[in-house]
Coordinates of C-alpha atoms in Angstrom, one line a residue:
Chain A
X1 CA 84.4 -10.8 -18.6
X2 CA 86.8 -7.9 -19.4
X3 CA 85.1 -4.6 -19.9
X4 CA 87.8 -3.3 -22.1
X5 CA 86.3 -1.6 -25.2
X6 CA 87.6 -2.6 -28.6
X7 CA 87.3 0.3 -31.0
X8 CA 87.7 0.1 -34.8
X9 CA 89.2 3.3 -36.1
X10 CA 89.3 4.2 -39.8
X11 CA 92.7 4.3 -41.3
X12 CA 93.7 7.2 -43.5
X13 CA 92.0 10.5 -44.1
X14 CA 89.4 10.3 -41.4
X15 CA 91.8 9.0 -38.7
X16 CA 93.3 12.3 -37.7
X17 CA 90.0 14.0 -37.2
X18 CA 88.6 11.0 -35.3
X19 CA 91.7 10.8 -33.1
X20 CA 91.5 14.5 -32.3
X21 CA 87.9 14.0 -31.2
X22 CA 88.7 11.0 -29.1
X23 CA 91.5 13.1 -27.5
X24 CA 89.1 15.9 -26.6
X25 CA 86.9 13.3 -25.0
X26 CA 89.8 12.1 -22.9
X27 CA 91.0 9.1 -24.9
X28 CA 94.5 9.9 -26.0
X29 CA 95.6 7.6 -28.8
X30 CA 98.6 9.5 -29.9
X31 CA 98.9 11.3 -33.2
X32 CA 101.0 8.9 -35.2
X33 CA 99.0 5.8 -34.8
X34 CA 98.0 6.0 -38.4
X35 CA 101.6 6.1 -39.6
X36 CA 102.6 3.0 -37.6
X37 CA 102.1 -0.3 -39.3
X38 CA 100.6 -1.9 -36.2
X39 CA 97.0 -2.9 -36.6
X40 CA 96.1 -3.5 -33.0
X41 CA 97.2 -1.3 -30.1
X42 CA 96.3 -1.6 -26.4
X43 CA 95.9 1.3 -24.1
X44 CA 95.6 -0.5 -20.8
X45 CA 95.4 2.6 -18.6
X46 CA 92.4 3.8 -20.6
X47 CA 91.0 0.3 -20.8
X48 CA 90.6 0.4 -24.6
X49 CA 92.1 -1.5 -27.6
X50 CA 92.3 0.2 -30.9
X51 CA 92.0 -1.7 -34.2
X52 CA 93.1 0.1 -37.3
X53 CA 90.7 -0.8 -40.2
X54 CA 89.9 0.3 -43.7
X55 CA 87.1 2.8 -43.4
X56 CA 84.8 0.5 -45.6
X57 CA 85.4 -2.4 -43.2
X58 CA 84.8 -0.7 -39.8
X59 CA 81.1 -1.5 -40.0
X60 CA 81.8 -5.1 -40.7
X61 CA 84.1 -5.5 -37.7
X62 CA 81.5 -3.9 -35.5
X63 CA 78.5 -5.9 -36.8
X64 CA 80.3 -9.2 -36.2
X65 CA 81.3 -8.0 -32.7
X66 CA 85.1 -8.1 -33.5
X67 CA 85.0 -4.5 -32.3
X68 CA 82.5 -3.1 -29.8
X69 CA 82.6 0.4 -31.2
X70 CA 83.6 2.0 -34.5
X71 CA 83.9 5.2 -36.3
X72 CA 82.3 4.8 -39.8
X73 CA 81.2 7.0 -42.6
X74 CA 77.4 7.4 -43.1
X75 CA 78.1 6.4 -46.8
X76 CA 79.2 2.9 -45.7
X77 CA 76.3 2.6 -43.3
X78 CA 73.8 3.5 -46.1
X79 CA 75.5 1.1 -48.5
X80 CA 75.9 -1.9 -46.3
X81 CA 72.7 -1.7 -44.1
X82 CA 74.3 -3.6 -41.3
X83 CA 72.8 -4.4 -37.9
X84 CA 74.6 -1.9 -35.7
X85 CA 73.5 1.0 -33.4
X86 CA 74.2 4.4 -34.9
X87 CA 74.5 6.4 -31.7
X88 CA 76.3 9.7 -32.5
X89 CA 76.9 12.0 -35.4
X90 CA 80.5 13.0 -35.0
X91 CA 80.2 15.6 -37.6
X92 CA 83.7 14.9 -38.9
X93 CA 84.8 14.6 -42.5
X94 CA 81.7 16.1 -43.9
X95 CA 80.8 15.4 -47.6
X96 CA 77.8 14.2 -49.5
X97 CA 76.8 11.6 -52.0
X98 CA 75.6 13.0 -55.3
X99 CA 74.7 12.1 -58.8
X100 CA 77.0 13.7 -61.4
X101 CA 77.7 13.4 -65.1
X102 CA 78.6 15.2 -68.3
X103 CA 76.7 18.5 -68.5
X104 CA 73.4 18.7 -70.4
X105 CA 73.3 15.0 -71.1
X106 CA 69.9 13.4 -70.4
X107 CA 69.8 9.8 -69.0
X108 CA 69.7 7.1 -71.7
X109 CA 66.1 6.2 -72.5
X110 CA 66.9 2.5 -73.1
X111 CA 69.0 1.5 -70.1
X112 CA 70.5 4.2 -68.0
X113 CA 73.8 3.1 -66.6
X114 CA 75.2 4.4 -63.3
X115 CA 78.8 3.9 -62.4
X116 CA 79.4 3.8 -58.6
X117 CA 81.2 2.4 -55.6
X118 CA 77.7 2.5 -53.9
X119 CA 75.4 0.2 -55.8
X120 CA 72.8 0.0 -53.1
X121 CA 72.7 3.8 -52.5
X122 CA 72.5 4.4 -56.2
X123 CA 69.7 1.9 -56.9
X124 CA 67.7 3.0 -53.9
X125 CA 67.9 6.6 -54.9
X126 CA 66.9 6.1 -58.6
X127 CA 64.1 3.6 -57.5
X128 CA 62.7 6.4 -55.4
X129 CA 62.8 8.7 -58.4
X130 CA 60.8 6.1 -60.3
X131 CA 63.8 5.3 -62.5
X132 CA 65.1 1.8 -63.2
X133 CA 68.8 1.9 -63.8
X134 CA 71.7 -0.5 -64.4
X135 CA 74.7 -0.4 -62.1
X136 CA 78.3 -0.5 -63.3
X137 CA 80.3 -1.3 -60.1
X138 CA 83.7 0.5 -60.0
X139 CA 86.2 0.9 -57.1
X140 CA 87.8 4.2 -57.8
X141 CA 88.3 7.1 -60.3
X142 CA 84.5 6.8 -60.9
X143 CA 84.7 10.1 -62.8
X144 CA 86.2 8.3 -65.8
X145 CA 83.0 6.4 -66.5
X146 CA 80.8 9.2 -68.0
X147 CA 83.8 10.7 -69.8
X148 CA 84.5 7.6 -71.8
X149 CA 80.8 6.7 -72.3
X150 CA 80.8 3.7 -69.9
X151 CA 77.9 5.2 -67.9
X152 CA 75.3 8.0 -68.1
X153 CA 75.9 9.2 -64.5
X154 CA 78.0 8.4 -61.5
X155 CA 77.0 8.3 -57.9
X156 CA 79.9 9.2 -55.7
X157 CA 81.2 11.1 -52.7
X158 CA 81.7 14.8 -53.2
X159 CA 83.6 16.9 -50.7
X160 CA 85.0 20.0 -52.5
X161 CA 83.7 19.3 -56.0
X162 CA 87.1 19.8 -57.4
X163 CA 87.6 16.5 -59.0
X164 CA 84.2 16.8 -60.8
X165 CA 85.1 20.3 -62.0
X166 CA 88.6 19.4 -63.2
X167 CA 87.1 16.6 -65.2
X168 CA 84.4 18.7 -66.7
X169 CA 81.5 17.0 -64.8
X170 CA 78.6 18.6 -63.1
X171 CA 76.6 17.6 -60.1
X172 CA 72.9 16.8 -60.9
X173 CA 71.4 15.9 -57.6
X174 CA 72.5 15.6 -54.0
X175 CA 71.5 12.2 -52.4
X176 CA 72.5 12.5 -48.8
X177 CA 74.8 14.3 -46.4
X178 CA 77.6 12.3 -45.1
X179 CA 79.6 12.6 -41.8
X180 CA 81.3 10.0 -39.6
X181 CA 79.2 8.2 -37.1
X182 CA 79.9 6.4 -33.8
X183 CA 78.5 2.9 -34.2
X184 CA 78.1 0.2 -31.6
X185 CA 77.6 -3.6 -31.8
X186 CA 74.1 -4.5 -30.6
X187 CA 75.4 -7.0 -28.1
X188 CA 78.2 -4.8 -26.7
X189 CA 75.6 -2.0 -26.4
X190 CA 73.9 -4.2 -23.8
X191 CA 76.8 -6.2 -22.3
X192 CA 79.1 -3.2 -21.9
X193 CA 76.5 -0.5 -21.5
X194 CA 78.3 1.3 -18.7
X195 CA 81.6 1.7 -20.5
X196 CA 79.8 2.6 -23.8
X197 CA 77.4 5.1 -22.3
X198 CA 80.4 6.8 -20.7
X199 CA 82.3 7.1 -23.9
X200 CA 79.2 8.2 -25.8
X201 CA 78.4 10.9 -23.3
X202 CA 82.0 12.2 -23.3
X203 CA 82.0 12.3 -27.0
X204 CA 78.6 14.0 -27.2
X205 CA 79.8 16.6 -24.7
X206 CA 82.7 17.4 -27.0
X207 CA 80.2 17.7 -29.9
X208 CA 78.0 20.0 -27.9
X209 CA 80.8 22.2 -26.9
X210 CA 82.0 22.4 -30.5
X211 CA 78.6 23.4 -31.8
X212 CA 77.8 26.0 -29.1
Chain B
X1 CA 78.8 -21.0 -62.2
X2 CA 81.7 -23.4 -61.9
X3 CA 81.3 -27.1 -61.2
X4 CA 80.7 -27.9 -57.6
X5 CA 83.6 -29.7 -55.9
X6 CA 82.7 -32.9 -54.2
X7 CA 83.2 -31.6 -50.6
X8 CA 81.0 -28.6 -51.1
X9 CA 77.7 -28.0 -49.3
X10 CA 74.9 -25.6 -50.4
X11 CA 75.6 -22.0 -49.3
X12 CA 75.0 -21.3 -45.7
X13 CA 74.8 -25.0 -44.6
X14 CA 77.0 -26.5 -42.0
X15 CA 78.0 -30.0 -40.9
X16 CA 77.8 -30.8 -37.2
X17 CA 80.8 -32.9 -36.3
X18 CA 80.8 -35.1 -33.2
X19 CA 82.3 -32.7 -30.7
X20 CA 79.9 -29.9 -31.6
X21 CA 77.1 -32.4 -31.8
X22 CA 77.7 -33.5 -28.3
X23 CA 77.9 -29.9 -27.0
X24 CA 74.7 -29.1 -28.8
X25 CA 72.9 -32.2 -27.5
X26 CA 74.0 -31.3 -24.0
X27 CA 72.8 -27.7 -24.1
X28 CA 69.6 -28.7 -25.8
X29 CA 68.9 -31.2 -23.0
X30 CA 69.7 -28.7 -20.3
X31 CA 67.3 -26.1 -21.8
X32 CA 64.6 -28.6 -22.4
X33 CA 64.9 -30.1 -18.9
X34 CA 64.2 -26.6 -17.5
X35 CA 61.3 -26.1 -19.9
X36 CA 59.8 -29.5 -19.1
X37 CA 60.1 -28.7 -15.4
X38 CA 57.7 -25.8 -16.0
X39 CA 55.1 -28.1 -17.4
X40 CA 55.6 -27.3 -21.1
X41 CA 55.0 -30.1 -23.6
X42 CA 57.3 -30.5 -26.6
X43 CA 55.9 -30.8 -30.1
X44 CA 57.2 -30.6 -33.7
X45 CA 55.9 -29.5 -37.0
X46 CA 57.0 -30.1 -40.6
X47 CA 60.2 -28.4 -41.9
X48 CA 58.2 -27.0 -44.8
X49 CA 55.1 -24.8 -44.8
X50 CA 53.1 -22.9 -47.3
X51 CA 54.4 -19.4 -48.0
X52 CA 50.9 -18.0 -48.1
X53 CA 50.1 -19.3 -44.6
X54 CA 53.0 -19.6 -42.2
X55 CA 55.4 -17.8 -44.5
X56 CA 53.3 -14.7 -44.7
X57 CA 52.5 -14.3 -41.0
X58 CA 55.9 -15.3 -39.6
X59 CA 58.1 -12.6 -37.9
X60 CA 60.8 -13.3 -40.4
X61 CA 61.0 -10.7 -43.2
X62 CA 59.9 -12.0 -46.6
X63 CA 63.3 -11.5 -48.2
X64 CA 64.8 -13.6 -45.5
X65 CA 62.6 -16.7 -46.1
X66 CA 64.1 -19.8 -47.7
X67 CA 61.6 -20.4 -50.5
X68 CA 61.0 -23.4 -52.7
X69 CA 58.3 -24.6 -55.1
X70 CA 56.3 -27.8 -54.7
X71 CA 55.3 -30.0 -57.6
X72 CA 51.9 -28.2 -57.9
X73 CA 53.7 -24.8 -58.2
X74 CA 52.9 -23.6 -54.6
X75 CA 55.6 -21.6 -53.0
X76 CA 56.8 -23.3 -49.9
X77 CA 59.0 -22.0 -47.1
X78 CA 61.5 -23.9 -45.0
X79 CA 60.1 -22.9 -41.6
X80 CA 61.7 -19.6 -40.5
X81 CA 60.8 -20.0 -36.9
X82 CA 58.6 -22.3 -34.8
X83 CA 56.2 -19.7 -33.5
X84 CA 54.0 -19.4 -36.7
X85 CA 53.7 -23.2 -37.2
X86 CA 52.8 -23.8 -33.6
X87 CA 50.2 -21.0 -33.9
X88 CA 48.8 -22.8 -36.9
X89 CA 48.5 -26.0 -34.8
X90 CA 47.2 -24.3 -31.8
X91 CA 44.5 -22.6 -33.9
X92 CA 43.5 -25.9 -35.7
X93 CA 44.2 -29.3 -34.1
X94 CA 44.6 -27.9 -30.6
X95 CA 41.9 -25.3 -30.7
X96 CA 39.5 -27.4 -28.5
X97 CA 42.1 -28.1 -25.8
X98 CA 42.2 -26.4 -22.5
X99 CA 43.9 -23.0 -22.7
X100 CA 46.4 -21.6 -21.7
X101 CA 48.6 -24.0 -23.8
X102 CA 52.2 -24.5 -22.8
X103 CA 54.1 -25.7 -25.8
X104 CA 57.8 -26.1 -26.5
X105 CA 60.0 -27.0 -29.4
X106 CA 63.5 -27.8 -30.5
X107 CA 64.6 -28.0 -34.1
X108 CA 66.1 -26.5 -37.1
X109 CA 64.8 -23.3 -38.7
X110 CA 65.9 -21.7 -42.0
X111 CA 66.8 -18.4 -43.5
X112 CA 67.5 -17.3 -47.1
X113 CA 71.0 -18.2 -48.1
X114 CA 73.5 -15.4 -47.8
X115 CA 76.9 -15.1 -49.4
X116 CA 78.4 -13.5 -46.4
X117 CA 79.9 -15.8 -43.7
X118 CA 78.6 -16.2 -40.2
X119 CA 75.0 -16.0 -41.3
X120 CA 73.9 -19.7 -41.6
X121 CA 70.8 -20.6 -43.6
X122 CA 70.0 -23.3 -41.1
X123 CA 70.2 -23.1 -37.3
X124 CA 68.5 -24.6 -34.3
X125 CA 66.1 -23.0 -32.0
X126 CA 64.8 -24.2 -28.6
X127 CA 61.8 -22.3 -27.3
X128 CA 58.4 -22.1 -25.7
X129 CA 55.0 -20.7 -26.5
X130 CA 52.5 -19.8 -23.8
X131 CA 49.2 -19.4 -25.7
X132 CA 46.0 -18.0 -24.2
X133 CA 47.4 -16.1 -21.2
X134 CA 47.4 -12.3 -21.8
X135 CA 48.5 -11.3 -18.3
X136 CA 51.8 -10.0 -16.9
X137 CA 52.0 -13.4 -15.1
X138 CA 52.4 -15.0 -18.5
X139 CA 55.1 -12.5 -19.5
X140 CA 56.9 -13.1 -16.2
X141 CA 56.7 -16.9 -16.5
X142 CA 58.2 -16.8 -20.0
X143 CA 61.1 -14.5 -19.1
X144 CA 61.8 -16.3 -15.8
X145 CA 61.8 -19.6 -17.6
X146 CA 64.2 -18.2 -20.2
X147 CA 66.6 -17.1 -17.5
X148 CA 66.4 -20.4 -15.7
X149 CA 66.9 -22.4 -18.9
X150 CA 70.0 -20.4 -19.8
X151 CA 71.3 -20.9 -16.2
X152 CA 70.5 -24.6 -16.3
X153 CA 72.6 -24.8 -19.5
X154 CA 75.5 -23.3 -17.6
X155 CA 75.4 -19.8 -18.9
X156 CA 76.0 -17.3 -16.1
X157 CA 76.9 -14.1 -17.8
X158 CA 74.0 -12.8 -19.9
X159 CA 71.6 -9.9 -20.1
X160 CA 67.9 -9.9 -20.9
X161 CA 66.7 -6.5 -22.1
X162 CA 63.0 -6.0 -21.8
X163 CA 60.9 -3.4 -23.7
X164 CA 57.3 -2.7 -24.4
X165 CA 56.2 -1.9 -27.9
X166 CA 52.8 -0.8 -26.6
X167 CA 54.5 2.0 -24.6
X168 CA 56.4 3.3 -27.6
X169 CA 53.4 3.4 -29.9
X170 CA 51.1 5.0 -27.3
X171 CA 53.8 7.5 -26.4
X172 CA 54.2 8.5 -30.1
X173 CA 50.4 8.8 -30.5
X174 CA 50.3 10.9 -27.4
X175 CA 52.9 13.3 -28.6
X176 CA 52.2 13.3 -32.3
X177 CA 48.5 12.6 -32.4
X178 CA 47.3 10.7 -35.5
X179 CA 50.2 11.5 -37.6
X180 CA 50.8 7.9 -38.6
X181 CA 53.4 8.7 -41.2
X182 CA 55.7 10.4 -38.7
X183 CA 55.1 7.7 -36.1
X184 CA 56.0 5.1 -38.7
X185 CA 59.2 7.0 -39.6
X186 CA 60.3 7.3 -35.9
X187 CA 59.5 3.7 -35.3
X188 CA 61.6 2.7 -38.3
X189 CA 64.6 4.7 -36.9
X190 CA 64.3 3.0 -33.6
X191 CA 63.9 -0.4 -35.2
X192 CA 67.0 0.2 -37.4
X193 CA 68.9 1.3 -34.2
X194 CA 69.6 4.6 -35.9
X195 CA 69.5 7.1 -33.0
X196 CA 71.3 9.8 -35.1
X197 CA 68.5 9.6 -37.7
X198 CA 65.9 9.6 -34.9
X199 CA 67.3 12.7 -33.3
X200 CA 67.5 14.5 -36.7
X201 CA 64.0 13.5 -37.6
X202 CA 62.6 14.7 -34.3
X203 CA 64.5 18.1 -34.5
X204 CA 63.0 18.6 -38.0
X205 CA 59.4 18.0 -36.8
X206 CA 57.1 21.1 -36.8
X207 CA 56.1 20.6 -33.1
X208 CA 56.7 22.4 -29.9
X209 CA 60.0 22.3 -28.1
X210 CA 58.5 20.5 -25.2
X211 CA 57.3 17.8 -27.5
X212 CA 60.7 17.5 -29.2
X213 CA 62.4 17.2 -25.8
X214 CA 59.9 14.5 -24.8
X215 CA 60.6 12.5 -28.0
X216 CA 64.4 12.8 -27.4
X217 CA 64.0 11.8 -23.8
X218 CA 62.6 8.5 -25.0
X219 CA 66.1 7.5 -26.0
X220 CA 67.3 7.7 -22.4
X221 CA 64.7 5.3 -21.1
X222 CA 66.9 2.4 -20.4
X223 CA 68.4 0.8 -17.3
X224 CA 67.0 -0.6 -14.1
X225 CA 63.7 0.0 -12.4
X226 CA 64.3 3.8 -12.5
X227 CA 63.1 3.8 -16.1
X228 CA 59.5 3.3 -14.8
X229 CA 59.5 6.6 -13.0
X230 CA 61.1 8.3 -16.1
X231 CA 58.6 6.6 -18.4
X232 CA 55.7 7.6 -16.1
X233 CA 56.8 11.2 -16.3
X234 CA 56.8 11.1 -20.0
X235 CA 53.5 9.2 -20.3
X236 CA 50.5 11.4 -20.5
X237 CA 47.8 9.1 -21.8
X238 CA 46.1 6.1 -20.3
X239 CA 47.6 3.5 -22.7
X240 CA 51.1 4.7 -22.1
X241 CA 50.6 4.7 -18.3
X242 CA 49.1 1.2 -18.5
X243 CA 52.2 0.0 -20.4
X244 CA 54.5 1.4 -17.7
X245 CA 52.4 -0.2 -15.0
X246 CA 52.6 -3.5 -16.9
X247 CA 56.4 -3.3 -16.9
X248 CA 56.4 -2.4 -13.2
X249 CA 54.2 -5.3 -12.4
X250 CA 56.4 -7.6 -14.6
X251 CA 59.5 -6.4 -12.7
X252 CA 57.8 -7.2 -9.4
X253 CA 56.9 -10.7 -10.6
X254 CA 60.4 -11.3 -11.9
X255 CA 61.7 -10.3 -8.5
X256 CA 59.4 -13.0 -7.0
X257 CA 61.0 -15.5 -9.4
X258 CA 64.4 -14.1 -8.2
X259 CA 65.7 -13.5 -11.7
X260 CA 65.8 -9.7 -11.7
X261 CA 69.7 -9.6 -11.7
X262 CA 69.7 -10.5 -15.4
X263 CA 67.0 -8.0 -16.4
X264 CA 67.4 -4.6 -17.9
X265 CA 64.8 -2.4 -19.4
X266 CA 64.9 -0.4 -22.6
X267 CA 61.8 1.3 -23.7
X268 CA 63.2 2.0 -27.1
X269 CA 63.6 -1.7 -27.9
X270 CA 61.8 -2.5 -31.1
X271 CA 62.8 -6.0 -32.3
X272 CA 60.3 -6.0 -35.2
X273 CA 58.2 -3.5 -37.0
X274 CA 54.7 -5.0 -36.5
X275 CA 54.9 -8.4 -34.9
X276 CA 55.1 -7.9 -31.2
X277 CA 52.3 -6.2 -29.4
X278 CA 53.3 -5.8 -25.8
X279 CA 56.3 -6.8 -23.7
X280 CA 59.2 -8.0 -25.8
X281 CA 62.8 -9.0 -24.9
X282 CA 66.2 -9.8 -26.3
X283 CA 69.0 -11.7 -24.7
X284 CA 72.7 -11.2 -25.1
X285 CA 75.9 -12.9 -23.9
X286 CA 79.5 -11.7 -24.1
X287 CA 81.7 -12.6 -27.0
X288 CA 78.7 -13.3 -29.2
X289 CA 78.4 -10.7 -31.9
X290 CA 74.7 -11.4 -32.3
X291 CA 71.5 -12.1 -30.4
X292 CA 71.4 -15.1 -28.2
X293 CA 67.7 -15.3 -27.7
X294 CA 64.5 -13.2 -28.1
X295 CA 60.8 -13.3 -27.7
X296 CA 57.8 -11.3 -26.6
X297 CA 54.1 -11.0 -26.7
X298 CA 52.3 -11.4 -30.0
X299 CA 48.6 -10.9 -30.2
X300 CA 47.9 -10.7 -33.9
X301 CA 49.5 -14.0 -35.0
X302 CA 46.8 -16.4 -33.7
X303 CA 44.0 -14.2 -35.0
X304 CA 45.5 -14.6 -38.5
X305 CA 44.8 -18.3 -38.0
X306 CA 41.3 -17.5 -36.8
X307 CA 42.0 -18.1 -33.1
X308 CA 41.4 -15.1 -30.9
X309 CA 44.2 -15.6 -28.3
X310 CA 47.1 -13.7 -27.0
X311 CA 50.5 -15.4 -26.7
X312 CA 54.0 -15.0 -25.7
X313 CA 57.2 -17.1 -25.9
X314 CA 60.9 -17.2 -26.3
X315 CA 63.4 -18.8 -28.7
X316 CA 67.1 -19.5 -27.9
X317 CA 69.6 -19.8 -30.8
X318 CA 71.1 -23.1 -29.8
X319 CA 74.4 -22.9 -31.8
X320 CA 75.0 -19.4 -30.4
X321 CA 74.3 -20.7 -26.8
X322 CA 77.0 -23.4 -27.3
X323 CA 79.4 -20.7 -28.6
X324 CA 78.7 -18.5 -25.6
X325 CA 79.2 -21.5 -23.2
X326 CA 82.6 -21.9 -24.8
X327 CA 83.2 -25.4 -23.3
X328 CA 86.4 -27.2 -23.8
X329 CA 86.3 -30.6 -25.4
X330 CA 85.4 -33.2 -22.7
X331 CA 87.8 -36.0 -22.2
X332 CA 86.8 -39.0 -24.2
X333 CA 85.0 -41.4 -21.8
X334 CA 85.0 -44.4 -24.1
X335 CA 86.7 -47.7 -23.3
X336 CA 88.4 -49.7 -26.1
X337 CA 88.9 -53.4 -26.1
X338 CA 91.5 -54.7 -28.6
X339 CA 90.9 -58.3 -29.6
X340 CA 92.3 -60.8 -32.1
X341 CA 90.8 -64.0 -33.5
X342 CA 91.3 -66.0 -30.3
X343 CA 90.1 -63.4 -27.9
X344 CA 87.1 -62.1 -29.9
X345 CA 84.4 -64.0 -28.0
X346 CA 86.0 -63.0 -24.7
X347 CA 86.0 -59.4 -25.9
X348 CA 82.3 -59.4 -26.8
X349 CA 81.5 -60.7 -23.3
X350 CA 83.7 -58.2 -21.5
X351 CA 82.3 -55.3 -23.7
X352 CA 78.7 -56.4 -22.9
X353 CA 79.5 -56.4 -19.1
X354 CA 81.1 -52.9 -19.3
X355 CA 78.2 -51.6 -21.4
X356 CA 75.7 -52.9 -18.9
X357 CA 77.6 -50.8 -16.3
X358 CA 77.0 -47.8 -18.4
X359 CA 80.2 -47.4 -20.3
X360 CA 80.5 -46.7 -24.0
X361 CA 82.7 -49.6 -25.2
X362 CA 84.2 -50.1 -28.6
X363 CA 85.5 -53.4 -29.7
X364 CA 88.3 -53.4 -32.2
X365 CA 90.1 -56.2 -34.0
X366 CA 93.9 -55.7 -33.7
X367 CA 94.4 -56.3 -37.5
X368 CA 92.5 -53.1 -38.4
X369 CA 94.5 -50.8 -36.1
X370 CA 97.4 -49.1 -37.9
X371 CA 98.9 -47.5 -34.8
X372 CA 98.1 -49.0 -31.4
X373 CA 99.5 -46.0 -29.5
X374 CA 97.3 -43.5 -31.4
X375 CA 94.3 -45.8 -30.9
X376 CA 94.9 -45.9 -27.2
X377 CA 95.5 -42.2 -26.9
X378 CA 92.0 -41.3 -28.1
X379 CA 90.2 -43.4 -25.4
X380 CA 90.0 -43.1 -21.6
X381 CA 91.0 -46.7 -21.2
X382 CA 92.0 -49.7 -23.4
X383 CA 91.9 -53.3 -22.6
X384 CA 94.2 -55.4 -24.8
X385 CA 93.1 -59.0 -25.0
X386 CA 95.5 -60.0 -27.7
X387 CA 98.7 -62.1 -27.1
X388 CA 100.8 -59.1 -27.8
X389 CA 99.0 -57.1 -25.3
X390 CA 99.5 -59.9 -22.9
X391 CA 98.8 -58.9 -19.3
X392 CA 98.6 -55.2 -20.3
X393 CA 95.5 -53.3 -19.6

């Protein structure tokens, strides 16, 4: 079998940071991959194949084994609970998931509604708080929901807090810190252990150098 | 819910068309030939069991069970695996037989239906149970038999990763004392394959740096026989040491069987939170996204059926094995005889002779064939006994 590693990279915002990290670890993918429309790129001299995927979908590609390795946000890992190895915290694109809403507004006593892109993260969190809530699933501009009375709170990613502020919302509780993680398919982890261990150790060296 | 269309099947259910059926039958036979050659006896149990008996003690998580109600209102499960039903039989109808028992099975098992693709609610397992042998010889026999079965089925490229849950638990107890809550948390991280979470949790523990280093070193305990030395240097208590020695002994025995090339060790391997009790293993093949086979020693299952016995076994996911074998469609070996009214009797006779020689022969009246060329092309050979066919064939 070929021991080429297929890597699912997140398109968009995270790509640049991820590619920089890969470069420092000795895997040069070029800077403009994200701008190209190509979805699959081979780097035969480095024995890797890159797949450009939507960040939300990276975990899916890796779980099914379409990619051996992927770079995925912890938010997606928390939400989707997929069977993959989470081997390394790449510490890139840091942000956090938080509960936010209109200031000084208590949760509805009858049926608290939470608007979110992360139904599982939100229900798990409120269940732990002893609160049974109802989820309003949304795909974007979550901040709208409490403003127009669709929901009591939102559960969403916060990076700078600017969007919340500009819309007059406040953060109530922080749920979890989020960074991008290196994830590995469980079968690849065994079948291509040499290649994967090599990549993981190169990346973790880069991480250690950065933190020291 | 919209109306079902006539071609639809319940979620997660698949049809097995002739080509795949043949491949499965072939792989099933090759696995079971190897299993039979080790003196195991095949048996079967019902597709349905009570939730409160087999369902509760099975290794399958409760939310993954396929549940139904019977007419009396009891919750039933479609069997999620064969290990728990066989344990039930071993502890009841077979309890007075001569142990160790060597039992084997082949048949469908079920999981709760899932909307996501690639996660069938029904699939087939072929496997073995060695009940009443608690030694490393038992562990070795089961793993060696697994390797030989897979090879017999024609699979050459695969890896069996072996771990020891007794080691992990004893090691945690050694480092963390009786802090069951922390032990549970760390086990959960390993079980969920979350090494990032494991490292963070270890670094946050109020323990000495040495202890933290030891806990982090656990993650590196995988590879070949060198892990025994590394494991031994981490082990400080007797139980831990014993687990390493068991693995060492197992490796020696696997070498005697000559199957050590396929074996890797991983002392972090935790396939299940509380089912396995000793040596456990998982098998992988390339180009398969998911587990090919798994198994291990389970010592608490039989006692839950009131039989005090240790057991070990393996299960191979048959459909995934066929996928991993990736065989091309065989050439059709069938012979066709085309007949008409006049040649029908002759055709029957000729077919009978050919069948006696071992061929699969189909006899087809000319009038029912729309396209003779297409008919011929699907068979290895055709004999035309009609006037049109004349001397042909």
